[in-house]
């Protein structure tokens, strides 16, 4: 028996030195091989002999390398990106490589392709493109968060370079916090979660940022309708140290403020703006040792002031209403990769991540002549802050057999502040204050995992593991063992089937209104009264390679959840959250459905069509009389069509069409007259009545976005004009509904916020 | 009010981003009307049940009573008889004796077809064992502090409602110039801001200072934190109306109400307080009516009272008349003075 040797190394991009994540590396004949890890490293073993090694990555030219294997070998490979001006854009990898990937409810989102899609108000958004994939919903217009396979926005683990981000969207969901210029790779898991991930029930969005160009300085700037951004990357020390910096700022406030002043008066204004900054510094000590520092900070600010002065009963009255909202994310990490041996890759991470939110409202009314003064101010603030460290080890044991182990520790902090001040000089001098700063918990989370990735025969591929977690709070400790299993079986060269089972536990909840989803939603820890939510998910699916770069994926899933929370009936979203445990109900839910995706990755026209059919229900003992009801984001049908077409070598066009069945809302559709009531509110009283929670369906949502990109190559730069229309046929999609009056009768009124919008941006890459 | 301001400012911001409003078509036929039942049973009162139909939310024609049904009345599953329809959806009988501790049910029939049904328990009363009264002043106004003593049974889940009714004895001049007395009954107000049990409907303990129920107008509470306790429930209330009245008999009713009735009243209060605010969670009216909505509830009560007697006015209007010399609670004016109608 021939002796086996290890082949290992890094796969990087030609020119920049950027490491490529999930690049395929395999031996062409036997298909033995692996994919690069999150740091671009690969390792596998083959018996001594002659081989043709294939290296490939989406959007890059594949490389076939003949190798004579006689000893442990380090092969670092550079792959060159496909030129955008090529007549035929090959965006798929070698079909043999493609089916090698374990595609259990896992999707890779090609970042470069996303930039070709119509940009919203000039901003290409890779995170928002996730919402075009089957199984992923975006909620209603103006609503932030991802809703994946029936899970709420708090059930998604969104990682930036391995560190959780708590609020991933600016401007109520219109833009994500992820600057596309900084993103190298996005992996989305909707099921079949590998054991190395934990802490959320419904999905993992694993985003890797670019390290920065190791060999030359490059950059870009973009001027768009809502925001502008700049990106610079380059070597601090050539071949050793790189830096990648990007910044973005909106300028809605620059025109909203003068517009408000013009419409009202000098003392009135309304403004919104956001900015974000990314910085990443990478240093290569040696082939075995690399250090990365990355940091992200993003900030949003909304504020309005409405002032009125009027005469009443010969007295001058003045009223002012000032309202402010602000929130920010700060994510920082320091990571060290170390190749312990050719088959043992280690990563150490120190990190901190925080999300802060504050809302303030002040109302004053006064009249010197009337001797009246009324002033109240309410403040609400919340903060979640994590810090900790992670240790991850990859052991490349045999070709097709990799083990992963890890330990993660997180020190969490939850804080809440509230104050309600009132002062009045009308008739009597009364002053009241209620409030305080509350520590909502400082739990510790310990996580351990072991994960095996095994290819048993040429056709059977298994990923199995165990994720164990221990959550320690002041009141109670929780523990959870979460088995994970995914299996893929290659029936033939073109057809594969897969199945997966995962158990997930999450130790935090997002307390949000059933009617709104806002950045003021409060992150809270599991407690003795509110145990951690858990889910069990089964999925079955298949993949068919139809040839000519066309493939089809089908998936069916069933997810059962328990420990879900909802506000109790009648509770106000703006109430004091100090005693939040007494204001929520716990219950269970399930989601089941079917997903279908057909995609074309080769040729002048590429894209995909996705369809989801699903049901999502909840059950709480003290809500809806203990009966099952549809969740507010239950959407029966969800369709997305995404197409890009190369019109000319320097012109490409994109089209996105989305359709979703109306989501659910609670609307009293009947009135009842109650008689014989005791004194208090009137002995006969008319009230609204609905037989079921979330009984009403909002109108169906659909929208067409079209765009065209003009590329112009100059000597030292590339200029791109992106022009398009968002909501091209001016569909009025619902933002919210309310019952109003029209010609003396009540009617349902719908408010929409986005009519047809032109979208223009200008980008220079240099 | 604050929440409406939030809403108003938020909407103003969003309108700056541009938007439009339109009226949605609504399929009124998609909503099935449902029968609405309102019936509360208590000892020593007749059975009085009202039936009506729900209407579409966008209907402007008004409510319709249900006048064509038959309501069969049962006690512990024994058929007692049918209620008589008095008109306008009111079904009535004074022939059935209601007793505490018994289960009662109704079936609403349309011909031979049962359209709706409900059942309830009339709980045993919990006796008020005594009242203690003191006074204090708030911003120059006199208020009464009454401690209502009772022993919470602690044997099961019990639910209560407090009701205060002032019987005000007011003099008036009859046609023959005699001075007569009429009795006016009006609810008296309980101040519940500092009363942890009433304020929180019994769901929050005395240690909890921050919960924010909008208001407990029905003064209902549960025994969640007081099971088996000897209670001294402190109530703060307005002083009596004293001008031109001969006296006030303030009756304090401690009602033991059925669990269904408690949840019904709670949800009615919550919905009426929060329905107009989009930042409040929706409230579904609790119902124990099968194939309908509304309530068949029950209660029994215990009553005690505190009395105010305006001696100077009585002496001036009825010189030489001997009145009960005692000021103990429960003393009433002699019936000879009471006028020929109650208001």
JSON list of N, CA, C and O in Angstrom, two decimals, chain B residues 270-290:
[
{"chain": "B", "resi": 270, "resn": "UNK", "atom": "N", "xyz": [-58.94, 45.95, 28.64]},
{"chain": "B", "resi": 270, "resn": "UNK", "atom": "CA", "xyz": [-57.69, 46.13, 27.90]},
{"chain": "B", "resi": 270, "resn": "UNK", "atom": "C", "xyz": [-57.94, 46.57, 26.48]},
{"chain": "B", "resi": 270, "resn": "UNK", "atom": "O", "xyz": [-57.27, 47.46, 25.96]},
{"chain": "B", "resi": 271, "resn": "UNK", "atom": "N", "xyz": [-58.91, 45.98, 25.85]},
{"chain": "B", "resi": 271, "resn": "UNK", "atom": "CA", "xyz": [-59.15, 46.35, 24.46]},
{"chain": "B", "resi": 271, "resn": "UNK", "atom": "C", "xyz": [-59.68, 47.77, 24.35]},
{"chain": "B", "resi": 271, "resn": "UNK", "atom": "O", "xyz": [-59.27, 48.52, 23.46]},
{"chain": "B", "resi": 272, "resn": "UNK", "atom": "N", "xyz": [-60.57, 48.13, 25.24]},
{"chain": "B", "resi": 272, "resn": "UNK", "atom": "CA", "xyz": [-61.12, 49.49, 25.14]},
{"chain": "B", "resi": 272, "resn": "UNK", "atom": "C", "xyz": [-60.05, 50.53, 25.40]},
{"chain": "B", "resi": 272, "resn": "UNK", "atom": "O", "xyz": [-60.10, 51.63, 24.87]},
{"chain": "B", "resi": 273, "resn": "UNK", "atom": "N", "xyz": [-59.04, 50.20, 26.18]},
{"chain": "B", "resi": 273, "resn": "UNK", "atom": "CA", "xyz": [-57.97, 51.16, 26.49]},
{"chain": "B", "resi": 273, "resn": "UNK", "atom": "C", "xyz": [-56.89, 51.21, 25.42]},
{"chain": "B", "resi": 273, "resn": "UNK", "atom": "O", "xyz": [-56.19, 52.20, 25.28]},
{"chain": "B", "resi": 274, "resn": "UNK", "atom": "N", "xyz": [-56.72, 50.14, 24.67]},
{"chain": "B", "resi": 274, "resn": "UNK", "atom": "CA", "xyz": [-55.53, 50.05, 23.81]},
{"chain": "B", "resi": 274, "resn": "UNK", "atom": "C", "xyz": [-55.84, 49.96, 22.33]},
{"chain": "B", "resi": 274, "resn": "UNK", "atom": "O", "xyz": [-54.93, 50.03, 21.51]},
{"chain": "B", "resi": 275, "resn": "UNK", "atom": "N", "xyz": [-57.09, 49.78, 21.95]},
{"chain": "B", "resi": 275, "resn": "UNK", "atom": "CA", "xyz": [-57.41, 49.47, 20.56]},
{"chain": "B", "resi": 275, "resn": "UNK", "atom": "C", "xyz": [-56.95, 50.56, 19.59]},
{"chain": "B", "resi": 275, "resn": "UNK", "atom": "O", "xyz": [-56.60, 50.28, 18.45]},
{"chain": "B", "resi": 276, "resn": "UNK", "atom": "N", "xyz": [-56.94, 51.81, 20.05]},
{"chain": "B", "resi": 276, "resn": "UNK", "atom": "CA", "xyz": [-56.61, 52.89, 19.12]},
{"chain": "B", "resi": 276, "resn": "UNK", "atom": "C", "xyz": [-55.11, 53.11, 18.99]},
{"chain": "B", "resi": 276, "resn": "UNK", "atom": "O", "xyz": [-54.66, 53.94, 18.21]},
{"chain": "B", "resi": 277, "resn": "UNK", "atom": "N", "xyz": [-54.32, 52.38, 19.75]},
{"chain": "B", "resi": 277, "resn": "UNK", "atom": "CA", "xyz": [-52.88, 52.60, 19.75]},
{"chain": "B", "resi": 277, "resn": "UNK", "atom": "C", "xyz": [-52.17, 51.47, 19.01]},
{"chain": "B", "resi": 277, "resn": "UNK", "atom": "O", "xyz": [-52.18, 50.33, 19.47]},
{"chain": "B", "resi": 278, "resn": "UNK", "atom": "N", "xyz": [-51.53, 51.76, 17.88]},
{"chain": "B", "resi": 278, "resn": "UNK", "atom": "CA", "xyz": [-50.92, 50.66, 17.11]},
{"chain": "B", "resi": 278, "resn": "UNK", "atom": "C", "xyz": [-49.71, 50.06, 17.80]},
{"chain": "B", "resi": 278, "resn": "UNK", "atom": "O", "xyz": [-49.23, 49.00, 17.39]},
{"chain": "B", "resi": 279, "resn": "UNK", "atom": "N", "xyz": [-49.19, 50.72, 18.85]},
{"chain": "B", "resi": 279, "resn": "UNK", "atom": "CA", "xyz": [-48.03, 50.18, 19.55]},
{"chain": "B", "resi": 279, "resn": "UNK", "atom": "C", "xyz": [-48.42, 49.22, 20.67]},
{"chain": "B", "resi": 279, "resn": "UNK", "atom": "O", "xyz": [-47.57, 48.69, 21.36]},
{"chain": "B", "resi": 280, "resn": "UNK", "atom": "N", "xyz": [-49.71, 49.03, 20.86]},
{"chain": "B", "resi": 280, "resn": "UNK", "atom": "CA", "xyz": [-50.17, 48.05, 21.84]},
{"chain": "B", "resi": 280, "resn": "UNK", "atom": "C", "xyz": [-50.47, 46.73, 21.16]},
{"chain": "B", "resi": 280, "resn": "UNK", "atom": "O", "xyz": [-50.94, 46.70, 20.02]},
{"chain": "B", "resi": 281, "resn": "UNK", "atom": "N", "xyz": [-50.20, 45.65, 21.87]},
{"chain": "B", "resi": 281, "resn": "UNK", "atom": "CA", "xyz": [-50.53, 44.33, 21.33]},
{"chain": "B", "resi": 281, "resn": "UNK", "atom": "C", "xyz": [-52.06, 44.20, 21.23]},
{"chain": "B", "resi": 281, "resn": "UNK", "atom": "O", "xyz": [-52.80, 44.70, 22.07]},
{"chain": "B", "resi": 282, "resn": "UNK", "atom": "N", "xyz": [-52.52, 43.50, 20.20]},
{"chain": "B", "resi": 282, "resn": "UNK", "atom": "CA", "xyz": [-53.98, 43.32, 20.07]},
{"chain": "B", "resi": 282, "resn": "UNK", "atom": "C", "xyz": [-54.53, 42.49, 21.22]},
{"chain": "B", "resi": 282, "resn": "UNK", "atom": "O", "xyz": [-53.84, 41.63, 21.77]},
{"chain": "B", "resi": 283, "resn": "UNK", "atom": "N", "xyz": [-55.75, 42.79, 21.57]},
{"chain": "B", "resi": 283, "resn": "UNK", "atom": "CA", "xyz": [-56.41, 42.07, 22.66]},
{"chain": "B", "resi": 283, "resn": "UNK", "atom": "C", "xyz": [-57.64, 41.38, 22.09]},
{"chain": "B", "resi": 283, "resn": "UNK", "atom": "O", "xyz": [-58.48, 42.01, 21.45]},
{"chain": "B", "resi": 284, "resn": "UNK", "atom": "N", "xyz": [-57.75, 40.10, 22.35]},
{"chain": "B", "resi": 284, "resn": "UNK", "atom": "CA", "xyz": [-58.90, 39.33, 21.89]},
{"chain": "B", "resi": 284, "resn": "UNK", "atom": "C", "xyz": [-59.88, 39.26, 23.05]},
{"chain": "B", "resi": 284, "resn": "UNK", "atom": "O", "xyz": [-59.50, 38.89, 24.16]},
{"chain": "B", "resi": 285, "resn": "UNK", "atom": "N", "xyz": [-61.12, 39.61, 22.80]},
{"chain": "B", "resi": 285, "resn": "UNK", "atom": "CA", "xyz": [-62.13, 39.54, 23.87]},
{"chain": "B", "resi": 285, "resn": "UNK", "atom": "C", "xyz": [-62.30, 38.09, 24.28]},
{"chain": "B", "resi": 285, "resn": "UNK", "atom": "O", "xyz": [-62.57, 37.22, 23.44]},
{"chain": "B", "resi": 286, "resn": "UNK", "atom": "N", "xyz": [-62.13, 37.82, 25.56]},
{"chain": "B", "resi": 286, "resn": "UNK", "atom": "CA", "xyz": [-62.29, 36.45, 26.05]},
{"chain": "B", "resi": 286, "resn": "UNK", "atom": "C", "xyz": [-63.75, 36.04, 25.95]},
{"chain": "B", "resi": 286, "resn": "UNK", "atom": "O", "xyz": [-64.66, 36.83, 26.23]},
{"chain": "B", "resi": 287, "resn": "UNK", "atom": "N", "xyz": [-63.96, 34.80, 25.59]},
{"chain": "B", "resi": 287, "resn": "UNK", "atom": "CA", "xyz": [-65.33, 34.31, 25.44]},
{"chain": "B", "resi": 287, "resn": "UNK", "atom": "C", "xyz": [-65.41, 32.88, 25.89]},
{"chain": "B", "resi": 287, "resn": "UNK", "atom": "O", "xyz": [-64.50, 32.09, 25.64]},
{"chain": "B", "resi": 288, "resn": "UNK", "atom": "N", "xyz": [-66.50, 32.52, 26.57]},
{"chain": "B", "resi": 288, "resn": "UNK", "atom": "CA", "xyz": [-66.74, 31.12, 26.90]},
{"chain": "B", "resi": 288, "resn": "UNK", "atom": "C", "xyz": [-67.99, 30.61, 26.19]},
{"chain": "B", "resi": 288, "resn": "UNK", "atom": "O", "xyz": [-68.58, 29.64, 26.64]},
{"chain": "B", "resi": 289, "resn": "UNK", "atom": "N", "xyz": [-68.34, 31.28, 25.11]},
{"chain": "B", "resi": 289, "resn": "UNK", "atom": "CA", "xyz": [-69.52, 30.86, 24.36]},
{"chain": "B", "resi": 289, "resn": "UNK", "atom": "C", "xyz": [-69.07, 29.95, 23.23]},
{"chain": "B", "resi": 289, "resn": "UNK", "atom": "O", "xyz": [-68.28, 30.36, 22.36]},
{"chain": "B", "resi": 290, "resn": "UNK", "atom": "N", "xyz": [-69.57, 28.76, 23.23]},
{"chain": "B", "resi": 290, "resn": "UNK", "atom": "CA", "xyz": [-69.24, 27.83, 22.14]},
{"chain": "B", "resi": 290, "resn": "UNK", "atom": "C", "xyz": [-70.06, 28.22, 20.92]},
{"chain": "B", "resi": 290, "resn": "UNK", "atom": "O", "xyz": [-71.27, 28.38, 21.00]}
]
